PDB file of C-alpha atoms and ligand atoms in Angstrom:
ATOM      1  CA  UNK Q   1      72.077  96.239  87.463  1.00 92.00           C
ATOM      2  CA  UNK Q   2      75.097  94.014  87.040  1.00 96.00           C
ATOM      3  CA  UNK Q   3      76.209  92.158  90.118  1.00 98.00           C
ATOM      4  CA  UNK Q   4      79.990  92.502  90.645  1.00 98.00           C
ATOM      5  CA  UNK Q   5      81.998  90.500  93.116  1.00 98.00           C
ATOM      6  CA  UNK Q   6      85.076  92.616  93.626  1.00 98.00           C
ATOM      7  CA  UNK Q   7      87.955  90.725  95.198  1.00 97.00           C
ATOM      8  CA  UNK Q   8      89.984  93.130  97.399  1.00 95.00           C
ATOM      9  CA  UNK Q   9      93.074  92.927  99.466  1.00 93.00           C
ATOM     10  CA  UNK Q  10      96.855  93.285  99.213  1.00 91.00           C
ATOM     11  CA  UNK Q  11      98.388  91.188  96.407  1.00 86.00           C
ATOM     12  CA  UNK Q  12      99.710  87.750  97.374  1.00 87.00           C
ATOM     13  CA  UNK Q  13      96.760  87.155  99.647  1.00 90.00           C
ATOM     14  CA  UNK Q  14      95.175  84.428  97.467  1.00 91.00           C
ATOM     15  CA  UNK Q  15      92.820  86.516  95.375  1.00 93.00           C
ATOM     16  CA  UNK Q  16      93.751  84.695  92.103  1.00 92.00           C
ATOM     17  CA  UNK Q  17      93.154  81.339  93.628  1.00 93.00           C
ATOM     18  CA  UNK Q  18      89.811  82.472  95.042  1.00 96.00           C
ATOM     19  CA  UNK Q  19      88.824  83.863  91.656  1.00 96.00           C
ATOM     20  CA  UNK Q  20      89.734  80.580  89.963  1.00 96.00           C
ATOM     21  CA  UNK Q  21      87.568  78.650  92.443  1.00 96.00           C
ATOM     22  CA  UNK Q  22      84.676  81.101  92.144  1.00 97.00           C
ATOM     23  CA  UNK Q  23      84.938  80.689  88.401  1.00 96.00           C
ATOM     24  CA  UNK Q  24      83.924  77.047  88.754  1.00 96.00           C
ATOM     25  CA  UNK Q  25      80.605  77.972  90.377  1.00 96.00           C
ATOM     26  CA  UNK Q  26      77.393  78.127  88.315  1.00 95.00           C
ATOM     27  CA  UNK Q  27      76.357  81.644  87.456  1.00 96.00           C
ATOM     28  CA  UNK Q  28      79.839  83.225  87.845  1.00 97.00           C
ATOM     29  CA  UNK Q  29      81.919  84.800  85.170  1.00 97.00           C
ATOM     30  CA  UNK Q  30      85.514  85.548  86.303  1.00 97.00           C
ATOM     31  CA  UNK Q  31      87.203  88.451  84.450  1.00 98.00           C
ATOM     32  CA  UNK Q  32      90.608  88.723  86.111  1.00 96.00           C
ATOM     33  CA  UNK Q  33      92.161  92.058  87.156  1.00 96.00           C
ATOM     34  CA  UNK Q  34      90.083  94.414  85.032  1.00 97.00           C
ATOM     35  CA  UNK Q  35      92.123  97.363  86.304  1.00 96.00           C
ATOM     36  CA  UNK Q  36      95.046  96.126  84.023  1.00 96.00           C
ATOM     37  CA  UNK Q  37      92.850  95.406  80.933  1.00 97.00           C
ATOM     38  CA  UNK Q  38      93.367  98.883  79.513  1.00 97.00           C
ATOM     39  CA  UNK Q  39      97.124  98.601  79.340  1.00 96.00           C
ATOM     40  CA  UNK Q  40      98.048  94.933  79.260  1.00 95.00           C
ATOM     41  CA  UNK Q  41      95.240  93.840  76.957  1.00 96.00           C
ATOM     42  CA  UNK Q  42      94.169  96.780  74.872  1.00 97.00           C
ATOM     43  CA  UNK Q  43      97.716  98.205  74.330  1.00 97.00           C
ATOM     44  CA  UNK Q  44     100.092  95.240  74.924  1.00 96.00           C
ATOM     45  CA  UNK Q  45      97.780  92.487  73.637  1.00 97.00           C
ATOM     46  CA  UNK Q  46      98.956  90.100  76.338  1.00 95.00           C
ATOM     47  CA  UNK Q  47      97.411  86.602  76.754  1.00 95.00           C
ATOM     48  CA  UNK Q  48      94.029  85.925  78.208  1.00 97.00           C
ATOM     49  CA  UNK Q  49      93.658  83.139  80.783  1.00 95.00           C
ATOM     50  CA  UNK Q  50      92.406  80.878  77.901  1.00 95.00           C
ATOM     51  CA  UNK Q  51      95.873  81.190  76.313  1.00 94.00           C
ATOM     52  CA  UNK Q  52      94.887  83.306  73.321  1.00 96.00           C
ATOM     53  CA  UNK Q  53      96.082  86.821  72.794  1.00 97.00           C
ATOM     54  CA  UNK Q  54      93.451  89.308  73.876  1.00 97.00           C
ATOM     55  CA  UNK Q  55      92.780  90.353  70.318  1.00 97.00           C
ATOM     56  CA  UNK Q  56      92.209  86.728  69.313  1.00 98.00           C
ATOM     57  CA  UNK Q  57      90.047  85.737  72.323  1.00 98.00           C
ATOM     58  CA  UNK Q  58      86.451  85.262  71.178  1.00 97.00           C
ATOM     59  CA  UNK Q  59      85.044  86.033  74.576  1.00 98.00           C
ATOM     60  CA  UNK Q  60      86.757  89.416  74.989  1.00 98.00           C
ATOM     61  CA  UNK Q  61      86.026  90.431  71.442  1.00 98.00           C
ATOM     62  CA  UNK Q  62      82.329  89.780  72.036  1.00 98.00           C
ATOM     63  CA  UNK Q  63      82.517  91.782  75.304  1.00 98.00           C
ATOM     64  CA  UNK Q  64      84.214  94.698  73.459  1.00 98.00           C
ATOM     65  CA  UNK Q  65      81.468  94.764  70.823  1.00 98.00           C
ATOM     66  CA  UNK Q  66      78.690  94.556  73.347  1.00 98.00           C
ATOM     67  CA  UNK Q  67      80.201  97.180  75.679  1.00 98.00           C
ATOM     68  CA  UNK Q  68      81.609  99.783  73.198  1.00 98.00           C
ATOM     69  CA  UNK Q  69      80.785  98.622  69.714  1.00 98.00           C
ATOM     70  CA  UNK Q  70      84.372  97.208  69.547  1.00 98.00           C
ATOM     71  CA  UNK Q  71      87.584  97.885  71.509  1.00 98.00           C
ATOM     72  CA  UNK Q  72      88.728 100.303  68.816  1.00 97.00           C
ATOM     73  CA  UNK Q  73      86.208 102.820  70.251  1.00 98.00           C
ATOM     74  CA  UNK Q  74      88.111 102.854  73.600  1.00 98.00           C
ATOM     75  CA  UNK Q  75      91.064 105.201  73.955  1.00 98.00           C
ATOM     76  CA  UNK Q  76      93.345 103.596  76.629  1.00 97.00           C
ATOM     77  CA  UNK Q  77      95.058 106.936  77.138  1.00 97.00           C
ATOM     78  CA  UNK Q  78      91.799 108.471  78.240  1.00 98.00           C
ATOM     79  CA  UNK Q  79      91.242 105.581  80.736  1.00 97.00           C
ATOM     80  CA  UNK Q  80      94.814 106.101  82.131  1.00 96.00           C
ATOM     81  CA  UNK Q  81      94.246 109.829  82.432  1.00 96.00           C
ATOM     82  CA  UNK Q  82      91.074 109.256  84.404  1.00 96.00           C
ATOM     83  CA  UNK Q  83      92.672 106.592  86.527  1.00 95.00           C
ATOM     84  CA  UNK Q  84      95.535 108.944  87.433  1.00 93.00           C
ATOM     85  CA  UNK Q  85      92.971 111.605  88.367  1.00 91.00           C
ATOM     86  CA  UNK Q  86      90.603 109.585  90.461  1.00 91.00           C
ATOM     87  CA  UNK Q  87      91.800 106.058  91.248  1.00 90.00           C
ATOM     88  CA  UNK Q  88      94.498 106.896  93.807  1.00 85.00           C
ATOM     89  CA  UNK Q  89      94.950 105.600  97.308  1.00 82.00           C
ATOM     90  CA  UNK Q  90      95.375 109.240  98.496  1.00 84.00           C
ATOM     91  CA  UNK Q  91      91.825 110.056  97.266  1.00 84.00           C
ATOM     92  CA  UNK Q  92      90.289 107.368  99.533  1.00 86.00           C
ATOM     93  CA  UNK Q  93      89.485 109.807 102.400  1.00 84.00           C
ATOM     94  CA  UNK Q  94      87.728 112.128  99.959  1.00 84.00           C
ATOM     95  CA  UNK Q  95      85.942 109.196  98.261  1.00 83.00           C
ATOM     96  CA  UNK Q  96      84.939 107.863 101.616  1.00 84.00           C
ATOM     97  CA  UNK Q  97      83.244 111.197 102.431  1.00 85.00           C
ATOM     98  CA  UNK Q  98      81.199 110.736  99.295  1.00 81.00           C
ATOM     99  CA  UNK Q  99      82.926 113.499  97.359  1.00 83.00           C
ATOM    100  CA  UNK Q 100      83.226 112.638  93.715  1.00 85.00           C
ATOM    101  CA  UNK Q 101      86.389 113.831  92.066  1.00 87.00           C
ATOM    102  CA  UNK Q 102      85.937 115.141  88.474  1.00 90.00           C
ATOM    103  CA  UNK Q 103      85.980 112.231  86.053  1.00 92.00           C
ATOM    104  CA  UNK Q 104      84.811 109.629  88.503  1.00 93.00           C
ATOM    105  CA  UNK Q 105      81.566 108.847  86.719  1.00 93.00           C
ATOM    106  CA  UNK Q 106      83.312 108.601  83.337  1.00 95.00           C
ATOM    107  CA  UNK Q 107      85.998 106.307  84.814  1.00 96.00           C
ATOM    108  CA  UNK Q 108      83.564 104.034  86.582  1.00 96.00           C
ATOM    109  CA  UNK Q 109      81.450 103.967  83.403  1.00 96.00           C
ATOM    110  CA  UNK Q 110      84.191 102.071  81.571  1.00 97.00           C
ATOM    111  CA  UNK Q 111      84.093  99.341  84.204  1.00 97.00           C
ATOM    112  CA  UNK Q 112      80.295  99.289  84.317  1.00 97.00           C
ATOM    113  CA  UNK Q 113      80.145  98.751  80.556  1.00 97.00           C
ATOM    114  CA  UNK Q 114      82.744  95.927  80.646  1.00 98.00           C
ATOM    115  CA  UNK Q 115      80.897  94.152  83.549  1.00 98.00           C
ATOM    116  CA  UNK Q 116      77.407  94.460  81.961  1.00 98.00           C
ATOM    117  CA  UNK Q 117      78.694  93.267  78.587  1.00 98.00           C
ATOM    118  CA  UNK Q 118      80.443  90.271  80.204  1.00 98.00           C
ATOM    119  CA  UNK Q 119      77.214  89.399  82.105  1.00 98.00           C
ATOM    120  CA  UNK Q 120      75.221  89.695  78.825  1.00 98.00           C
ATOM    121  CA  UNK Q 121      77.612  87.574  76.771  1.00 97.00           C
ATOM    122  CA  UNK Q 122      77.835  84.771  79.409  1.00 97.00           C
ATOM    123  CA  UNK Q 123      74.412  85.006  80.963  1.00 97.00           C
ATOM    124  CA  UNK Q 124      76.170  85.005  84.353  1.00 97.00           C
ATOM    125  CA  UNK Q 125      74.397  86.093  87.638  1.00 96.00           C
ATOM    126  CA  UNK Q 126      77.631  87.731  88.789  1.00 98.00           C
ATOM    127  CA  UNK Q 127      80.940  88.783  87.323  1.00 98.00           C
ATOM    128  CA  UNK Q 128      84.150  88.695  89.309  1.00 98.00           C
ATOM    129  CA  UNK Q 129      86.762  91.462  89.161  1.00 98.00           C
ATOM    130  CA  UNK Q 130      89.917  90.480  91.073  1.00 96.00           C
ATOM    131  CA  UNK Q 131      91.550  93.948  90.681  1.00 96.00           C
ATOM    132  CA  UNK Q 132      92.281  94.076  94.472  1.00 94.00           C
ATOM    133  CA  UNK Q 133      92.918  97.871  94.640  1.00 91.00           C
ATOM    134  CA  UNK Q 134      90.849  99.505  97.368  1.00 93.00           C
ATOM    135  CA  UNK Q 135      90.859 102.854  95.490  1.00 93.00           C
ATOM    136  CA  UNK Q 136      89.103 101.197  92.618  1.00 95.00           C
ATOM    137  CA  UNK Q 137      86.502  99.700  94.965  1.00 96.00           C
ATOM    138  CA  UNK Q 138      85.817 103.174  96.259  1.00 94.00           C
ATOM    139  CA  UNK Q 139      85.407 104.482  92.717  1.00 94.00           C
ATOM    140  CA  UNK Q 140      82.917 101.734  91.848  1.00 95.00           C
ATOM    141  CA  UNK Q 141      80.918 102.399  95.034  1.00 91.00           C
ATOM    142  CA  UNK Q 142      78.938 105.186  93.359  1.00 79.00           C
ATOM    143  CA  UNK Q 143      78.875 103.739  89.885  1.00 85.00           C
ATOM    144  CA  UNK Q 144      75.418 103.540  88.327  1.00 83.00           C
ATOM    145  CA  UNK Q 145      74.303 100.173  87.208  1.00 92.00           C
ATOM    146  CA  UNK Q 146      76.684  98.235  89.500  1.00 96.00           C
ATOM    147  CA  UNK Q 147      75.514  96.060  92.396  1.00 97.00           C
ATOM    148  CA  UNK Q 148      78.917  96.033  94.126  1.00 98.00           C
ATOM    149  CA  UNK Q 149      79.732  93.360  96.663  1.00 98.00           C
ATOM    150  CA  UNK Q 150      83.287  93.239  97.947  1.00 98.00           C
ATOM    151  CA  UNK Q 151      85.048  90.083  99.064  1.00 98.00           C
ATOM    152  CA  UNK Q 152      87.948  91.248 101.303  1.00 97.00           C
ATOM    153  CA  UNK Q 153      90.642  88.558 101.289  1.00 97.00           C
ATOM    154  CA  UNK Q 154      93.118  88.731 104.182  1.00 97.00           C
ATOM    155  CA  UNK Q 155      96.151  86.534 104.719  1.00 96.00           C
ATOM    156  CA  UNK Q 156      98.677  86.447 107.546  1.00 95.00           C
ATOM    157  CA  UNK Q 157     100.829  89.504 107.011  1.00 95.00           C
ATOM    158  CA  UNK Q 158     104.028  87.487 107.477  1.00 94.00           C
ATOM    159  CA  UNK Q 159     103.018  85.077 104.673  1.00 93.00           C
ATOM    160  CA  UNK Q 160     102.193  88.008 102.457  1.00 94.00           C
ATOM    161  CA  UNK Q 161     105.489  89.739 103.250  1.00 93.00           C
ATOM    162  CA  UNK Q 162     107.511  86.678 102.487  1.00 93.00           C
ATOM    163  CA  UNK Q 163     105.742  86.167  99.187  1.00 90.00           C
ATOM    164  CA  UNK Q 164     106.579  89.757  98.107  1.00 90.00           C
ATOM    165  CA  UNK Q 165     110.283  89.073  98.679  1.00 89.00           C
ATOM    166  CA  UNK Q 166     110.241  86.175  96.141  1.00 84.00           C
ATOM    167  CA  UNK Q 167     111.038  86.380  92.530  1.00 71.00           C
ATOM    168  CA  UNK Q 168     108.044  85.623  90.254  1.00 68.00           C
ATOM    169  CA  UNK Q 169     108.156  85.896  86.524  1.00 61.00           C
ATOM    170  CA  UNK Q 170     105.279  87.098  84.342  1.00 61.00           C
ATOM    171  CA  UNK Q 171     104.843  84.422  81.664  1.00 62.00           C
ATOM    172  CA  UNK Q 172     102.282  86.368  79.689  1.00 60.00           C
ATOM    173  CA  UNK Q 173     104.756  89.234  79.028  1.00 57.00           C
ATOM    174  CA  UNK Q 174     107.092  86.828  77.242  1.00 57.00           C
ATOM    175  CA  UNK Q 175     110.132  88.906  78.268  1.00 58.00           C
ATOM    176  CA  UNK Q 176     112.239  88.535  81.321  1.00 58.00           C
ATOM    177  CA  UNK Q 177     109.863  90.723  83.213  1.00 63.00           C
ATOM    178  CA  UNK Q 178     109.441  90.034  86.921  1.00 66.00           C
ATOM    179  CA  UNK Q 179     106.571  90.873  89.137  1.00 70.00           C
ATOM    180  CA  UNK Q 180     107.197  93.706  91.670  1.00 76.00           C
ATOM    181  CA  UNK Q 181     109.043  92.876  94.861  1.00 84.00           C
ATOM    182  CA  UNK Q 182     108.780  94.639  98.241  1.00 88.00           C
ATOM    183  CA  UNK Q 183     110.853  94.619 101.400  1.00 90.00           C
ATOM    184  CA  UNK Q 184     109.005  93.069 104.427  1.00 92.00           C
ATOM    185  CA  UNK Q 185     108.576  96.383 106.141  1.00 92.00           C
ATOM    186  CA  UNK Q 186     107.135  97.980 102.988  1.00 92.00           C
ATOM    187  CA  UNK Q 187     104.711  94.994 102.587  1.00 92.00           C
ATOM    188  CA  UNK Q 188     103.646  95.376 106.224  1.00 94.00           C
ATOM    189  CA  UNK Q 189     102.773  99.034 105.739  1.00 93.00           C
ATOM    190  CA  UNK Q 190     100.878  98.266 102.501  1.00 93.00           C
ATOM    191  CA  UNK Q 191      99.086  95.421 104.282  1.00 94.00           C
ATOM    192  CA  UNK Q 192      97.820  97.770 107.006  1.00 95.00           C
ATOM    193  CA  UNK Q 193      96.712 100.446 104.538  1.00 92.00           C
ATOM    194  CA  UNK Q 194      94.889  98.151 102.122  1.00 92.00           C
ATOM    195  CA  UNK Q 195      93.166  96.112 104.722  1.00 95.00           C
ATOM    196  CA  UNK Q 196      92.122  99.100 106.794  1.00 94.00           C
ATOM    197  CA  UNK Q 197      90.568 100.748 103.707  1.00 93.00           C
ATOM    198  CA  UNK Q 198      88.410  97.674 102.995  1.00 95.00           C
ATOM    199  CA  UNK Q 199      87.327  97.709 106.588  1.00 93.00           C
ATOM    200  CA  UNK Q 200      86.281 101.372 106.190  1.00 93.00           C
ATOM    201  CA  UNK Q 201      84.410 100.597 102.934  1.00 93.00           C
ATOM    202  CA  UNK Q 202      82.219  98.088 104.820  1.00 93.00           C
ATOM    203  CA  UNK Q 203      81.431 100.746 107.443  1.00 92.00           C
ATOM    204  CA  UNK Q 204      80.264 103.024 104.660  1.00 92.00           C
ATOM    205  CA  UNK Q 205      77.498 100.628 103.746  1.00 91.00           C
ATOM    206  CA  UNK Q 206      79.075  98.635 100.918  1.00 95.00           C
ATOM    207  CA  UNK Q 207      78.422  94.871 101.409  1.00 97.00           C
ATOM    208  CA  UNK Q 208      81.869  93.519 102.378  1.00 97.00           C
ATOM    209  CA  UNK Q 209      82.518  89.922 103.276  1.00 98.00           C
ATOM    210  CA  UNK Q 210      85.936  89.216 104.817  1.00 97.00           C
ATOM    211  CA  UNK Q 211      87.471  85.846 104.275  1.00 97.00           C
ATOM    212  CA  UNK Q 212      90.776  84.520 105.426  1.00 96.00           C
ATOM    213  CA  UNK Q 213      93.128  82.817 102.946  1.00 95.00           C
ATOM    214  CA  UNK Q 214      93.938  80.212 105.591  1.00 94.00           C
ATOM    215  CA  UNK Q 215      90.292  79.350 106.039  1.00 95.00           C
ATOM    216  CA  UNK Q 216      89.563  79.169 102.351  1.00 96.00           C
ATOM    217  CA  UNK Q 217      92.310  76.519 102.047  1.00 94.00           C
ATOM    218  CA  UNK Q 218      91.287  74.601 105.195  1.00 93.00           C
ATOM    219  CA  UNK Q 219      87.594  74.368 104.186  1.00 95.00           C
ATOM    220  CA  UNK Q 220      87.041  75.549 100.635  1.00 96.00           C
ATOM    221  CA  UNK Q 221      83.532  74.119 100.469  1.00 96.00           C
ATOM    222  CA  UNK Q 222      82.247  76.035 103.492  1.00 96.00           C
ATOM    223  CA  UNK Q 223      83.996  79.236 102.392  1.00 97.00           C
ATOM    224  CA  UNK Q 224      82.647  79.086  98.861  1.00 97.00           C
ATOM    225  CA  UNK Q 225      79.104  78.291 100.064  1.00 97.00           C
ATOM    226  CA  UNK Q 226      79.306  81.318 102.295  1.00 97.00           C
ATOM    227  CA  UNK Q 227      80.402  83.380  99.302  1.00 97.00           C
ATOM    228  CA  UNK Q 228      77.648  81.930  97.056  1.00 97.00           C
ATOM    229  CA  UNK Q 229      75.066  83.071  99.629  1.00 97.00           C
ATOM    230  CA  UNK Q 230      76.710  86.511  99.922  1.00 98.00           C
ATOM    231  CA  UNK Q 231      76.575  86.855  96.075  1.00 97.00           C
ATOM    232  CA  UNK Q 232      72.989  85.531  95.853  1.00 97.00           C
ATOM    233  CA  UNK Q 233      74.198  82.974  93.321  1.00 97.00           C
ATOM    234  CA  UNK Q 234      71.763  80.355  91.908  1.00 95.00           C
ATOM    235  CA  UNK Q 235      71.136  77.208  93.901  1.00 94.00           C
ATOM    236  CA  UNK Q 236      73.344  75.218  91.497  1.00 93.00           C
ATOM    237  CA  UNK Q 237      76.334  77.186  92.649  1.00 93.00           C
ATOM    238  CA  UNK Q 238      76.231  75.330  95.968  1.00 93.00           C
ATOM    239  CA  UNK Q 239      77.022  72.130  94.053  1.00 91.00           C
ATOM    240  CA  UNK Q 240      80.786  71.906  94.159  1.00 94.00           C
ATOM    241  CA  UNK Q 241      81.773  68.682  92.460  1.00 94.00           C
ATOM    242  CA  UNK Q 242      84.971  70.282  91.229  1.00 96.00           C
ATOM    243  CA  UNK Q 243      86.306  70.076  94.794  1.00 97.00           C
ATOM    244  CA  UNK Q 244      87.340  66.692  96.134  1.00 95.00           C
ATOM    245  CA  UNK Q 245      88.492  65.794  99.569  1.00 93.00           C
ATOM    246  CA  UNK Q 246      91.582  63.532  99.670  1.00 93.00           C
ATOM    247  CA  UNK Q 247      93.618  62.155 102.527  1.00 91.00           C
ATOM    248  CA  UNK Q 248      95.977  65.042 101.997  1.00 89.00           C
ATOM    249  CA  UNK Q 249      93.378  67.878 101.909  1.00 90.00           C
ATOM    250  CA  UNK Q 250      91.250  69.136  99.069  1.00 95.00           C
ATOM    251  CA  UNK Q 251      91.987  69.186  95.367  1.00 96.00           C
ATOM    252  CA  UNK Q 252      90.176  71.340  92.786  1.00 96.00           C
ATOM    253  CA  UNK Q 253      89.568  70.641  89.151  1.00 96.00           C
ATOM    254  CA  UNK Q 254      90.061  73.944  87.355  1.00 95.00           C
ATOM    255  CA  UNK Q 255      88.726  74.566  83.810  1.00 93.00           C
ATOM    256  CA  UNK Q 256      90.012  77.353  81.543  1.00 91.00           C
ATOM    257  CA  UNK Q 257      88.946  80.953  82.124  1.00 94.00           C
ATOM    258  CA  UNK Q 258      89.045  84.243  80.334  1.00 95.00           C
ATOM    259  CA  UNK Q 259      90.937  86.149  83.044  1.00 94.00           C
ATOM    260  CA  UNK Q 260      92.140  89.334  81.352  1.00 93.00           C
ATOM    261  CA  UNK Q 261      95.145  89.875  83.700  1.00 91.00           C
ATOM    262  CA  UNK Q 262      96.533  88.738  86.974  1.00 87.00           C
ATOM    263  CA  UNK Q 263      99.191  86.468  88.494  1.00 84.00           C
ATOM    264  CA  UNK Q 264     100.435  83.433  86.627  1.00 85.00           C
ATOM    265  CA  UNK Q 265      98.036  81.058  88.395  1.00 86.00           C
ATOM    266  CA  UNK Q 266      95.304  82.280  86.065  1.00 89.00           C
ATOM    267  CA  UNK Q 267      96.759  79.944  83.341  1.00 90.00           C
ATOM    268  CA  UNK Q 268      96.650  76.811  85.433  1.00 90.00           C
ATOM    269  CA  UNK Q 269      94.092  74.196  84.436  1.00 92.00           C
ATOM    270  CA  UNK Q 270      93.498  70.704  85.624  1.00 94.00           C
ATOM    271  CA  UNK Q 271      93.718  69.250  89.103  1.00 95.00           C
ATOM    272  CA  UNK Q 272      95.321  71.558  91.638  1.00 94.00           C
ATOM    273  CA  UNK Q 273      95.994  70.606  95.278  1.00 94.00           C
ATOM    274  CA  UNK Q 274      94.712  73.257  97.740  1.00 94.00           C
ATOM    275  CA  UNK Q 275      97.490  73.690 100.218  1.00 90.00           C
ATOM    276  CA  UNK Q 276      98.287  76.601 102.377  1.00 88.00           C
ATOM    277  CA  UNK Q 277     101.590  78.192 101.436  1.00 88.00           C
ATOM    278  CA  UNK Q 278     103.350  78.216 104.752  1.00 90.00           C
ATOM    279  CA  UNK Q 279     106.918  78.594 103.530  1.00 91.00           C
ATOM    280  CA  UNK Q 280     107.271  81.882 105.427  1.00 92.00           C
ATOM    281  CA  UNK Q 281     107.291  79.988 108.729  1.00 92.00           C
ATOM    282  CA  UNK Q 282     110.606  78.399 107.706  1.00 93.00           C
ATOM    283  CA  UNK Q 283     112.006  80.850 105.267  1.00 92.00           C
ATOM    284  CA  UNK Q 284     111.254  84.359 106.524  1.00 92.00           C
ATOM    285  CA  UNK Q 285     114.090  85.376 108.894  1.00 93.00           C
ATOM    286  CA  UNK Q 286     113.075  85.676 112.503  1.00 93.00           C
ATOM    287  CA  UNK Q 287     113.916  89.375 112.741  1.00 93.00           C
ATOM    288  CA  UNK Q 288     111.791  90.193 109.733  1.00 93.00           C
ATOM    289  CA  UNK Q 289     108.973  87.988 110.937  1.00 94.00           C
ATOM    290  CA  UNK Q 290     108.905  89.869 114.256  1.00 94.00           C
ATOM    291  CA  UNK Q 291     109.124  93.270 112.556  1.00 95.00           C
ATOM    292  CA  UNK Q 292     106.129  92.447 110.221  1.00 95.00           C
ATOM    293  CA  UNK Q 293     104.240  91.084 113.164  1.00 95.00           C
ATOM    294  CA  UNK Q 294     104.819  94.194 115.167  1.00 94.00           C
ATOM    295  CA  UNK Q 295     103.927  96.589 112.444  1.00 95.00           C
ATOM    296  CA  UNK Q 296     100.709  94.782 111.627  1.00 95.00           C
ATOM    297  CA  UNK Q 297      99.743  93.658 115.154  1.00 95.00           C
ATOM    298  CA  UNK Q 298      96.454  95.552 115.604  1.00 94.00           C
ATOM    299  CA  UNK Q 299      94.823  94.179 112.423  1.00 95.00           C
ATOM    300  CA  UNK Q 300      96.433  90.775 112.706  1.00 95.00           C
ATOM    301  CA  UNK Q 301      94.801  90.302 116.064  1.00 94.00           C
ATOM    302  CA  UNK Q 302      91.474  91.837 114.875  1.00 95.00           C
ATOM    303  CA  UNK Q 303      91.389  89.189 112.145  1.00 96.00           C
ATOM    304  CA  UNK Q 304      92.037  86.427 114.555  1.00 94.00           C
ATOM    305  CA  UNK Q 305      95.690  85.652 113.810  1.00 93.00           C
ATOM    306  CA  UNK Q 306      98.023  84.491 116.555  1.00 83.00           C
ATOM    307  CA  UNK Q 307     101.341  86.101 116.838  1.00 72.00           C
ATOM    308  CA  UNK Q 308     104.007  87.117 119.282  1.00 63.00           C
ATOM    309  CA  UNK Q 309     106.756  85.115 121.010  1.00 49.00           C
ATOM    310  CA  UNK Q 310     108.376  82.768 118.574  1.00 44.00           C
ATOM    311  CA  UNK Q 311     105.400  82.513 116.111  1.00 48.00           C
TER     312      UNK Q 311
HETATM  313 ZN1   ZN K 401      90.070  84.179  76.510  1.00 93.70          ZN
END
């Protein structure tokens, strides 16, 4: 059994930052967004978090040999075909009822092999997949050989919506490619759907720990200790000397990682200040802020966020 910490939630909720912090803990091997490995790494040979191209990264080459006898043995078209057939948000109700669509075992098997190989290569107690997609978490729920534990990361829907309006480039693509952008109302609806499906996953018996982005940044030590307990990490994981309290909040010393795919923050190494990104409070126009607040009100309040009036 390989222990997998799956980081779930809507994008721009802080999952990449959380994965970077978890990666500093003893016994943890962060893999990035494995859902994108098949295209961005196997086909496009984009850069690993360590800076090398996927095909030149020693870690991922070892994982490929351990998992499949080499990446050449994997046909990315087959993985895409399976993903299109089973890993779809519209299949969640069916997956939730425990019905396995055709191809599910084969699809989940690819992930299972990658996780087990990464754990074997690194000797880690747990691997982290920050793929975020709830449909993938539902697929992995029945996968043999995976001890799945889901960390559901939520962030204030208005902060998420503002972030999706901004222009972010993808440095690893080395073209002028931008990350996707969404309108605030579109983000709000996606925020509801993704967060609700992780809530349902927890009610189906999968261990799900919900953490708030804002709490992670306010008290990273307490949040990460809670996560270390949730993941049954070794005692040494509770030692967090890479986090330092300063007069101006915490800073984290981040070492390199072998994140296969994800947002540009996966390349950052060195000392990083841990500050909440609250730009939306100033920069998201009031009308849009109210619209997003209204569309996401039930879950916002269930998660303990304050909203309404002028906030
Ligand atoms: Zn690497």
